[in-house]
Amino acid sequence: MITPVELRDEYDNPTTRLDYGTTAPRRRIRGFLQPGDSTTQAEPGRQAVTGQWFAFTHDPIHARERVEHGGRVFLVDGEPERWEPRPGRVHYEARLICVEG
């Protein structure tokens, strides 16, 4: 998991830009990734493939975080859901998007 760092302007004010680079904190979590569907968008000089995945974990996932797995970086699509089943453990489910190309 990559938690972004909020960038500040030249006057030390917070901005809306987020940094996911090497200075952003990373944490390891255990979970399950399940592939969903994918679409191909043809653009001049580029053929992007957008894949949808699902993540299931017992560790909290937040909407602004990104998931690194298998050499890919996945964006969290929307707010992850928290499930509290009565006879089980709390778990989180998130939709992920990966764009390549």
Short mmCIF file of N, CA and C in Angstrom, two decimals:
data_model
loop_
_atom_site.label_atom_id
_atom_site.label_comp_id
_atom_site.label_asym_id
_atom_site.label_seq_id
_atom_site.Cartn_x
_atom_site.Cartn_y
_atom_site.Cartn_z
N MET A 1 0.84 -1.17 0.00
CA MET A 1 0.00 0.00 0.00
C MET A 1 0.89 1.23 0.00
N ILE A 2 0.52 2.20 -0.81
CA ILE A 2 1.22 3.47 -0.85
C ILE A 2 0.26 4.54 -0.34
N THR A 3 0.65 5.21 0.73
CA THR A 3 -0.14 6.31 1.27
C THR A 3 0.47 7.60 0.76
N PRO A 4 -0.30 8.43 0.04
CA PRO A 4 0.29 9.64 -0.56
C PRO A 4 0.67 10.69 0.46
N VAL A 5 1.62 11.51 0.07
CA VAL A 5 2.05 12.66 0.87
C VAL A 5 1.47 13.90 0.21
N GLU A 6 0.83 14.75 1.00
CA GLU A 6 0.29 16.00 0.46
C GLU A 6 1.43 16.97 0.18
N LEU A 7 1.45 17.50 -1.02
CA LEU A 7 2.48 18.47 -1.39
C LEU A 7 2.08 19.86 -0.92
N ARG A 8 3.07 20.67 -0.62
CA ARG A 8 2.84 22.03 -0.16
C ARG A 8 3.42 23.00 -1.18
N ASP A 9 2.86 24.19 -1.24
CA ASP A 9 3.36 25.19 -2.19
C ASP A 9 4.57 25.92 -1.61
N GLU A 10 5.04 26.94 -2.35
CA GLU A 10 6.25 27.66 -1.93
C GLU A 10 6.06 28.47 -0.64
N TYR A 11 4.79 28.65 -0.21
CA TYR A 11 4.52 29.37 1.04
C TYR A 11 4.14 28.41 2.17
N ASP A 12 4.39 27.11 1.95
CA ASP A 12 4.13 26.05 2.93
C ASP A 12 2.63 25.85 3.19
N ASN A 13 1.80 26.15 2.20
CA ASN A 13 0.37 25.90 2.29
C ASN A 13 0.06 24.54 1.66
N PRO A 14 -0.91 23.81 2.20
CA PRO A 14 -1.27 22.54 1.58
C PRO A 14 -1.89 22.74 0.20
N THR A 15 -1.65 21.81 -0.70
CA THR A 15 -2.23 21.86 -2.05
C THR A 15 -3.06 20.60 -2.27
N THR A 16 -3.73 20.54 -3.40
CA THR A 16 -4.52 19.35 -3.72
C THR A 16 -3.70 18.27 -4.39
N ARG A 17 -2.42 18.54 -4.65
CA ARG A 17 -1.56 17.56 -5.31
C ARG A 17 -1.05 16.53 -4.30
N LEU A 18 -0.98 15.29 -4.75
CA LEU A 18 -0.50 14.20 -3.91
C LEU A 18 0.73 13.58 -4.55
N ASP A 19 1.68 13.15 -3.72
CA ASP A 19 2.90 12.52 -4.20
C ASP A 19 2.91 11.05 -3.79
N TYR A 20 3.01 10.16 -4.78
CA TYR A 20 3.07 8.72 -4.54
C TYR A 20 4.48 8.19 -4.78
N GLY A 21 5.46 9.07 -4.85
CA GLY A 21 6.84 8.68 -5.17
C GLY A 21 7.54 7.95 -4.04
N THR A 22 8.86 7.98 -4.10
CA THR A 22 9.67 7.22 -3.14
C THR A 22 9.58 7.75 -1.71
N THR A 23 9.16 9.01 -1.54
CA THR A 23 9.05 9.57 -0.19
C THR A 23 7.73 9.22 0.48
N ALA A 24 6.76 8.70 -0.28
CA ALA A 24 5.47 8.34 0.29
C ALA A 24 5.60 7.06 1.13
N PRO A 25 4.95 7.03 2.30
CA PRO A 25 5.04 5.84 3.14
C PRO A 25 4.40 4.62 2.48
N ARG A 26 5.01 3.47 2.71
CA ARG A 26 4.50 2.21 2.18
C ARG A 26 4.30 1.24 3.34
N ARG A 27 3.28 0.40 3.21
CA ARG A 27 3.04 -0.62 4.22
C ARG A 27 2.63 -1.91 3.54
N ARG A 28 3.00 -3.01 4.14
CA ARG A 28 2.67 -4.33 3.61
C ARG A 28 1.40 -4.81 4.28
N ILE A 29 0.48 -5.33 3.46
CA ILE A 29 -0.73 -5.91 4.01
C ILE A 29 -0.95 -7.26 3.34
N ARG A 30 -1.71 -8.10 3.99
CA ARG A 30 -2.09 -9.38 3.40
C ARG A 30 -3.52 -9.27 2.91
N GLY A 31 -3.78 -9.87 1.78
CA GLY A 31 -5.11 -9.81 1.23
C GLY A 31 -5.24 -10.71 0.01
N PHE A 32 -6.34 -10.55 -0.69
CA PHE A 32 -6.66 -11.36 -1.85
C PHE A 32 -7.06 -10.41 -2.98
N LEU A 33 -6.43 -10.57 -4.16
CA LEU A 33 -6.80 -9.79 -5.34
C LEU A 33 -7.53 -10.70 -6.31
N GLN A 34 -8.64 -10.23 -6.81
CA GLN A 34 -9.43 -11.00 -7.77
C GLN A 34 -9.63 -10.16 -9.03
N PRO A 35 -9.29 -10.71 -10.20
CA PRO A 35 -9.49 -9.92 -11.42
C PRO A 35 -10.97 -9.77 -11.76
N GLY A 36 -11.28 -8.64 -12.37
CA GLY A 36 -12.63 -8.38 -12.86
C GLY A 36 -12.60 -8.33 -14.37
N ASP A 37 -13.26 -7.36 -14.95
CA ASP A 37 -13.26 -7.24 -16.41
C ASP A 37 -12.24 -6.20 -16.86
N SER A 38 -12.03 -6.14 -18.17
CA SER A 38 -11.12 -5.13 -18.71
C SER A 38 -11.70 -4.58 -20.01
N THR A 39 -11.29 -3.37 -20.33
CA THR A 39 -11.74 -2.72 -21.56
C THR A 39 -10.53 -2.15 -22.28
N THR A 40 -10.65 -2.06 -23.60
CA THR A 40 -9.59 -1.48 -24.42
C THR A 40 -10.11 -0.21 -25.03
N GLN A 41 -9.36 0.90 -24.84
CA GLN A 41 -9.76 2.18 -25.40
C GLN A 41 -8.74 2.56 -26.46
N ALA A 42 -9.20 2.64 -27.69
CA ALA A 42 -8.31 3.00 -28.79
C ALA A 42 -8.23 4.51 -28.91
N GLU A 43 -7.03 5.04 -28.84
CA GLU A 43 -6.76 6.46 -29.02
C GLU A 43 -5.65 6.59 -30.06
N PRO A 44 -5.55 7.70 -30.73
CA PRO A 44 -4.48 7.86 -31.71
C PRO A 44 -3.10 7.64 -31.08
N GLY A 45 -2.36 6.68 -31.61
CA GLY A 45 -1.01 6.40 -31.14
C GLY A 45 -0.94 5.64 -29.82
N ARG A 46 -2.08 5.19 -29.30
CA ARG A 46 -2.08 4.52 -28.01
C ARG A 46 -3.27 3.59 -27.90
N GLN A 47 -3.07 2.46 -27.29
CA GLN A 47 -4.17 1.54 -27.04
C GLN A 47 -4.13 1.18 -25.56
N ALA A 48 -4.92 1.90 -24.76
CA ALA A 48 -4.92 1.71 -23.32
C ALA A 48 -5.84 0.55 -22.94
N VAL A 49 -5.39 -0.25 -22.00
CA VAL A 49 -6.19 -1.34 -21.45
C VAL A 49 -6.45 -1.01 -19.98
N THR A 50 -7.73 -0.92 -19.64
CA THR A 50 -8.13 -0.62 -18.27
C THR A 50 -8.69 -1.89 -17.66
N GLY A 51 -8.04 -2.35 -16.59
CA GLY A 51 -8.50 -3.55 -15.91
C GLY A 51 -9.11 -3.22 -14.57
N GLN A 52 -10.18 -3.93 -14.24
CA GLN A 52 -10.81 -3.74 -12.94
C GLN A 52 -10.50 -4.97 -12.09
N TRP A 53 -10.10 -4.73 -10.85
CA TRP A 53 -9.77 -5.79 -9.91
C TRP A 53 -10.53 -5.54 -8.62
N PHE A 54 -10.57 -6.55 -7.77
CA PHE A 54 -11.20 -6.42 -6.46
C PHE A 54 -10.19 -6.86 -5.40
N ALA A 55 -10.11 -6.11 -4.31
CA ALA A 55 -9.19 -6.42 -3.21
C ALA A 55 -10.01 -6.72 -1.96
N PHE A 56 -9.62 -7.77 -1.25
CA PHE A 56 -10.25 -8.17 0.01
C PHE A 56 -9.14 -8.29 1.05
N THR A 57 -9.30 -7.61 2.19
CA THR A 57 -8.26 -7.62 3.21
C THR A 57 -8.87 -7.36 4.59
N HIS A 58 -8.13 -7.70 5.62
CA HIS A 58 -8.54 -7.38 6.99
C HIS A 58 -7.95 -6.06 7.45
N ASP A 59 -7.02 -5.51 6.68
CA ASP A 59 -6.41 -4.22 7.00
C ASP A 59 -7.17 -3.11 6.27
N PRO A 60 -7.35 -1.95 6.91
CA PRO A 60 -8.08 -0.86 6.26
C PRO A 60 -7.38 -0.37 4.99
N ILE A 61 -8.18 -0.07 3.99
CA ILE A 61 -7.72 0.54 2.74
C ILE A 61 -8.46 1.86 2.61
N HIS A 62 -7.76 2.89 2.18
CA HIS A 62 -8.38 4.21 2.04
C HIS A 62 -8.43 4.61 0.56
N ALA A 63 -9.36 5.49 0.22
CA ALA A 63 -9.63 5.85 -1.17
C ALA A 63 -8.44 6.50 -1.86
N ARG A 64 -7.59 7.22 -1.14
CA ARG A 64 -6.48 7.91 -1.78
C ARG A 64 -5.22 7.06 -1.89
N GLU A 65 -5.23 5.86 -1.34
CA GLU A 65 -4.06 5.01 -1.39
C GLU A 65 -3.97 4.29 -2.73
N ARG A 66 -2.83 3.72 -2.99
CA ARG A 66 -2.62 2.89 -4.17
C ARG A 66 -2.06 1.55 -3.72
N VAL A 67 -2.31 0.53 -4.52
CA VAL A 67 -1.87 -0.82 -4.18
C VAL A 67 -0.80 -1.24 -5.19
N GLU A 68 0.33 -1.70 -4.70
CA GLU A 68 1.40 -2.25 -5.54
C GLU A 68 1.38 -3.77 -5.39
N HIS A 69 1.33 -4.45 -6.53
CA HIS A 69 1.36 -5.92 -6.49
C HIS A 69 1.81 -6.44 -7.84
N GLY A 70 2.75 -7.35 -7.83
CA GLY A 70 3.19 -8.00 -9.05
C GLY A 70 3.72 -7.05 -10.11
N GLY A 71 4.37 -5.97 -9.69
CA GLY A 71 4.92 -5.01 -10.65
C GLY A 71 3.90 -4.04 -11.20
N ARG A 72 2.68 -4.08 -10.73
CA ARG A 72 1.64 -3.15 -11.19
C ARG A 72 1.25 -2.22 -10.05
N VAL A 73 0.72 -1.07 -10.42
CA VAL A 73 0.18 -0.11 -9.45
C VAL A 73 -1.31 0.02 -9.73
N PHE A 74 -2.12 -0.22 -8.72
CA PHE A 74 -3.57 -0.16 -8.84
C PHE A 74 -4.10 1.06 -8.10
N LEU A 75 -5.06 1.75 -8.73
CA LEU A 75 -5.73 2.89 -8.11
C LEU A 75 -6.98 2.38 -7.41
N VAL A 76 -7.29 2.92 -6.24
CA VAL A 76 -8.52 2.57 -5.54
C VAL A 76 -9.66 3.35 -6.17
N ASP A 77 -10.71 2.65 -6.61
CA ASP A 77 -11.85 3.26 -7.28
C ASP A 77 -12.98 3.47 -6.29
N GLY A 78 -13.14 4.70 -5.82
CA GLY A 78 -14.20 4.99 -4.86
C GLY A 78 -13.75 4.70 -3.43
N GLU A 79 -14.69 4.76 -2.52
CA GLU A 79 -14.41 4.51 -1.10
C GLU A 79 -14.53 3.01 -0.82
N PRO A 80 -13.50 2.40 -0.26
CA PRO A 80 -13.58 0.97 0.07
C PRO A 80 -14.69 0.72 1.10
N GLU A 81 -15.25 -0.47 1.05
CA GLU A 81 -16.34 -0.81 1.95
C GLU A 81 -15.83 -1.61 3.13
N ARG A 82 -16.41 -1.33 4.29
CA ARG A 82 -16.07 -2.05 5.52
C ARG A 82 -17.23 -2.99 5.84
N TRP A 83 -16.93 -4.26 6.01
CA TRP A 83 -17.95 -5.27 6.30
C TRP A 83 -17.74 -5.81 7.70
N GLU A 84 -18.82 -5.84 8.47
CA GLU A 84 -18.77 -6.33 9.84
C GLU A 84 -19.77 -7.47 10.00
N PRO A 85 -19.43 -8.67 9.53
CA PRO A 85 -20.37 -9.78 9.70
C PRO A 85 -20.47 -10.18 11.17
N ARG A 86 -21.63 -10.58 11.59
CA ARG A 86 -21.83 -10.92 13.00
C ARG A 86 -20.95 -12.10 13.46
N PRO A 87 -20.91 -13.20 12.72
CA PRO A 87 -20.08 -14.31 13.22
C PRO A 87 -18.65 -14.30 12.69
N GLY A 88 -18.17 -13.22 12.11
CA GLY A 88 -16.84 -13.23 11.51
C GLY A 88 -16.03 -11.99 11.82
N ARG A 89 -14.86 -11.89 11.17
CA ARG A 89 -13.97 -10.75 11.35
C ARG A 89 -14.35 -9.60 10.43
N VAL A 90 -14.05 -8.40 10.86
CA VAL A 90 -14.25 -7.22 10.01
C VAL A 90 -13.28 -7.33 8.83
N HIS A 91 -13.77 -7.05 7.64
CA HIS A 91 -12.89 -7.04 6.47
C HIS A 91 -13.28 -5.87 5.56
N TYR A 92 -12.37 -5.57 4.64
CA TYR A 92 -12.54 -4.44 3.72
C TYR A 92 -12.53 -4.96 2.29
N GLU A 93 -13.37 -4.35 1.46
CA GLU A 93 -13.44 -4.69 0.05
C GLU A 93 -13.28 -3.40 -0.75
N ALA A 94 -12.42 -3.45 -1.77
CA ALA A 94 -12.18 -2.26 -2.59
C ALA A 94 -12.13 -2.63 -4.06
N ARG A 95 -12.66 -1.75 -4.90
CA ARG A 95 -12.51 -1.89 -6.35
C ARG A 95 -11.22 -1.21 -6.75
N LEU A 96 -10.44 -1.86 -7.56
CA LEU A 96 -9.17 -1.31 -8.02
C LEU A 96 -9.17 -1.17 -9.53
N ILE A 97 -8.42 -0.21 -10.04
CA ILE A 97 -8.27 0.02 -11.48
C ILE A 97 -6.80 0.03 -11.82
N CYS A 98 -6.45 -0.64 -12.92
CA CYS A 98 -5.09 -0.62 -13.42
C CYS A 98 -5.14 -0.25 -14.89
N VAL A 99 -4.44 0.83 -15.27
CA VAL A 99 -4.42 1.29 -16.66
C VAL A 99 -3.03 1.04 -17.21
N GLU A 100 -2.95 0.34 -18.35
CA GLU A 100 -1.68 0.06 -19.00
C GLU A 100 -1.76 0.47 -20.47
N GLY A 101 -0.65 0.97 -20.96
CA GLY A 101 -0.60 1.31 -22.39
C GLY A 101 -0.77 2.75 -22.72
#
